PDB file of C-alpha atoms in Angstrom:
ATOM      1  CA  MET A 174      29.981  23.598  73.065  1.00  0.00           C
ATOM      2  CA  LYS A 175      28.741  20.579  75.178  1.00  0.00           C
ATOM      3  CA  PRO A 176      30.325  17.227  74.301  1.00  0.00           C
ATOM      4  CA  ASP A 177      27.878  14.988  72.590  1.00  0.00           C
ATOM      5  CA  ALA A 178      28.176  11.555  74.220  1.00  0.00           C
ATOM      6  CA  ASP A 179      25.507   9.996  71.897  1.00  0.00           C
ATOM      7  CA  ARG A 180      27.507  10.941  68.796  1.00  0.00           C
ATOM      8  CA  ARG A 181      30.671   9.416  70.313  1.00  0.00           C
ATOM      9  CA  ARG A 182      28.760   6.171  71.025  1.00  0.00           C
ATOM     10  CA  ARG A 183      27.476   6.047  67.501  1.00  0.00           C
ATOM     11  CA  LEU A 184      30.981   6.438  66.206  1.00  0.00           C
ATOM     12  CA  LEU A 185      32.028   3.549  68.435  1.00  0.00           C
ATOM     13  CA  CYS A 186      29.429   1.149  67.283  1.00  0.00           C
ATOM     14  CA  GLY A 187      27.026   2.220  70.080  1.00  0.00           C
ATOM     15  CA  ALA A 188      29.318   1.134  72.906  1.00  0.00           C
ATOM     16  CA  SER A 189      31.002   2.866  75.734  1.00  0.00           C
ATOM     17  CA  PHE A 190      34.794   3.639  75.810  1.00  0.00           C
ATOM     18  CA  ALA A 191      35.261   0.908  78.453  1.00  0.00           C
ATOM     19  CA  ALA A 192      33.323  -1.602  76.479  1.00  0.00           C
ATOM     20  CA  ILE A 193      35.270  -0.808  73.284  1.00  0.00           C
ATOM     21  CA  ALA A 194      38.623  -1.122  75.066  1.00  0.00           C
ATOM     22  CA  THR A 195      37.811  -4.377  76.851  1.00  0.00           C
ATOM     23  CA  GLY A 196      36.462  -6.075  73.854  1.00  0.00           C
ATOM     24  CA  ALA A 197      32.835  -6.114  75.090  1.00  0.00           C
ATOM     25  CA  ALA A 198      31.633  -3.934  72.231  1.00  0.00           C
ATOM     26  CA  PRO A 199      29.299  -5.040  69.456  1.00  0.00           C
ATOM     27  CA  GLY A 200      31.301  -7.341  67.126  1.00  0.00           C
ATOM     28  CA  ALA A 201      33.790  -8.051  69.826  1.00  0.00           C
ATOM     29  CA  PRO A 202      35.451 -11.551  69.986  1.00  0.00           C
ATOM     30  CA  PRO A 203      33.840 -14.414  71.621  1.00  0.00           C
ATOM     31  CA  PRO A 204      36.048 -15.871  74.448  1.00  0.00           C
ATOM     32  CA  SER A 205      38.017 -17.887  71.960  1.00  0.00           C
ATOM     33  CA  GLY A 206      39.312 -14.566  70.376  1.00  0.00           C
ATOM     34  CA  ARG A 207      38.003 -15.257  66.890  1.00  0.00           C
ATOM     35  CA  ALA A 208      35.730 -13.215  64.605  1.00  0.00           C
ATOM     36  CA  VAL A 209      36.989  -9.833  65.724  1.00  0.00           C
ATOM     37  CA  THR A 210      35.912  -6.597  64.075  1.00  0.00           C
ATOM     38  CA  PRO A 211      37.932  -3.519  65.184  1.00  0.00           C
ATOM     39  CA  PRO A 212      35.880  -0.333  65.849  1.00  0.00           C
ATOM     40  CA  PRO A 213      35.694   1.967  62.927  1.00  0.00           C
ATOM     41  CA  ALA A 214      36.644   5.141  64.784  1.00  0.00           C
ATOM     42  CA  ALA A 215      39.428   4.244  67.167  1.00  0.00           C
ATOM     43  CA  SER A 216      42.963   3.085  67.070  1.00  0.00           C
ATOM     44  CA  CYS A 217      43.437   3.839  70.722  1.00  0.00           C
ATOM     45  CA  VAL A 218      41.165   4.993  73.571  1.00  0.00           C
ATOM     46  CA  VAL A 219      41.785   6.606  76.942  1.00  0.00           C
ATOM     47  CA  TYR A 220      39.002   6.515  79.499  1.00  0.00           C
ATOM     48  CA  LYS A 221      38.323   6.559  83.224  1.00  0.00           C
ATOM     49  CA  ASN A 222      36.419   3.623  84.973  1.00  0.00           C
ATOM     50  CA  ALA A 223      32.946   4.068  86.308  1.00  0.00           C
ATOM     51  CA  THR A 224      34.177   5.147  89.716  1.00  0.00           C
ATOM     52  CA  LYS A 225      36.594   7.648  88.140  1.00  0.00           C
ATOM     53  CA  LYS A 226      39.447   6.162  90.214  1.00  0.00           C
ATOM     54  CA  GLN A 227      41.466   4.524  87.427  1.00  0.00           C
ATOM     55  CA  VAL A 228      42.497   5.752  83.971  1.00  0.00           C
ATOM     56  CA  SER A 229      43.213   3.173  81.192  1.00  0.00           C
ATOM     57  CA  GLY A 230      44.698   3.357  77.739  1.00  0.00           C
ATOM     58  CA  ARG A 231      44.129   0.654  75.238  1.00  0.00           C
ATOM     59  CA  CYS A 232      45.132   0.265  71.600  1.00  0.00           C
ATOM     60  CA  TRP A 233      43.906  -2.021  68.878  1.00  0.00           C
ATOM     61  CA  ASN A 234      46.430  -4.553  67.534  1.00  0.00           C
ATOM     62  CA  ALA A 235      45.469  -5.504  64.037  1.00  0.00           C
ATOM     63  CA  GLY A 236      47.940  -8.294  63.894  1.00  0.00           C
ATOM     64  CA  THR A 237      46.405 -10.201  66.910  1.00  0.00           C
ATOM     65  CA  GLU A 238      42.934  -8.601  66.532  1.00  0.00           C
ATOM     66  CA  THR A 239      42.807  -7.701  70.180  1.00  0.00           C
ATOM     67  CA  TRP A 240      42.829  -4.687  72.455  1.00  0.00           C
ATOM     68  CA  GLU A 241      46.138  -4.245  74.258  1.00  0.00           C
ATOM     69  CA  THR A 242      46.545  -2.300  77.470  1.00  0.00           C
ATOM     70  CA  VAL A 243      49.289   0.309  76.929  1.00  0.00           C
ATOM     71  CA  GLY A 244      48.789   2.202  80.251  1.00  0.00           C
ATOM     72  CA  GLU A 245      46.879   2.115  83.400  1.00  0.00           C
ATOM     73  CA  GLY A 246      47.055   3.947  86.730  1.00  0.00           C
ATOM     74  CA  GLU A 247      45.404   5.868  89.375  1.00  0.00           C
ATOM     75  CA  ALA A 248      43.249   8.747  88.109  1.00  0.00           C
ATOM     76  CA  GLY A 249      44.775  12.119  88.816  1.00  0.00           C
ATOM     77  CA  LYS A 250      48.197  10.706  89.212  1.00  0.00           C
ATOM     78  CA  ALA A 251      48.811   8.776  85.892  1.00  0.00           C
ATOM     79  CA  ASP A 252      46.602  10.686  83.555  1.00  0.00           C
ATOM     80  CA  GLY A 253      49.353  12.351  81.554  1.00  0.00           C
ATOM     81  CA  ALA A 254      51.493   9.118  81.314  1.00  0.00           C
ATOM     82  CA  VAL A 255      48.466   7.030  80.079  1.00  0.00           C
ATOM     83  CA  ILE A 256      47.535   9.614  77.392  1.00  0.00           C
ATOM     84  CA  GLN A 257      51.135   9.793  76.271  1.00  0.00           C
ATOM     85  CA  ALA A 258      51.472   6.009  76.140  1.00  0.00           C
ATOM     86  CA  ALA A 259      48.297   5.635  74.008  1.00  0.00           C
ATOM     87  CA  TYR A 260      49.449   8.331  71.597  1.00  0.00           C
ATOM     88  CA  ASP A 261      52.883   6.532  71.332  1.00  0.00           C
ATOM     89  CA  HIS A 262      51.169   3.363  70.400  1.00  0.00           C
ATOM     90  CA  LEU A 263      49.141   4.886  67.388  1.00  0.00           C
ATOM     91  CA  PRO A 264      50.030   3.135  64.151  1.00  0.00           C
ATOM     92  CA  GLU A 265      52.761   4.756  61.988  1.00  0.00           C
ATOM     93  CA  ARG A 266      50.369   5.198  59.152  1.00  0.00           C
ATOM     94  CA  GLY A 267      48.085   7.203  61.376  1.00  0.00           C
ATOM     95  CA  GLY A 268      45.146   6.636  63.564  1.00  0.00           C
ATOM     96  CA  ARG A 269      42.725   8.163  66.015  1.00  0.00           C
ATOM     97  CA  LEU A 270      43.174   8.586  69.661  1.00  0.00           C
ATOM     98  CA  LEU A 271      39.845   9.014  71.441  1.00  0.00           C
ATOM     99  CA  VAL A 272      39.960  10.395  74.959  1.00  0.00           C
ATOM    100  CA  GLN A 273      36.716  10.167  76.935  1.00  0.00           C
ATOM    101  CA  SER A 274      35.316  13.440  77.908  1.00  0.00           C
ATOM    102  CA  GLU A 275      36.514  13.726  81.432  1.00  0.00           C
ATOM    103  CA  GLU A 276      38.758  15.912  83.625  1.00  0.00           C
ATOM    104  CA  TYR A 277      42.445  14.757  83.381  1.00  0.00           C
ATOM    105  CA  ARG A 278      45.377  16.046  85.485  1.00  0.00           C
ATOM    106  CA  ILE A 279      48.272  16.516  83.088  1.00  0.00           C
ATOM    107  CA  ASP A 280      51.511  16.671  85.082  1.00  0.00           C
ATOM    108  CA  ARG A 281      53.907  16.391  82.148  1.00  0.00           C
ATOM    109  CA  THR A 282      54.450  17.681  78.669  1.00  0.00           C
ATOM    110  CA  LEU A 283      52.601  15.564  76.076  1.00  0.00           C
ATOM    111  CA  VAL A 284      54.695  15.117  72.899  1.00  0.00           C
TER     112      VAL A 284
END
C-alpha cells in the first residue's frame, strides 16, 4: 500500500514533518514562544531534510511548550540512533512517534 502523504499532513494540522518539528506549523508559537498549541498527532517526529542529507528527531516538551531536538545527524549514518533517541524521549504515559516515509539505514538494534 502506498503511503498517503496527504493523510499524514491532515493529521499534523496540514504541515510537513519539518514544519511541525521546527515550530513553523499552524498554531506554532510566535518568536516570543507564547500561545503554543502542540500538534494533535505527534509526541515525537523523525524526518529527513529537503536534500535528504540530514536526519532529525524532535519531541514535544509540554512543560516548556516547545519542540526539542533529541537527535540529529548525517542521513544514512545516524538514522538508527536518531530513531532510537526519539523513541526514548516519548512520554511515560505513552505517545506517538511519527517517522517520515523515507528510506532509513538502521545499523543497530532498536529497542
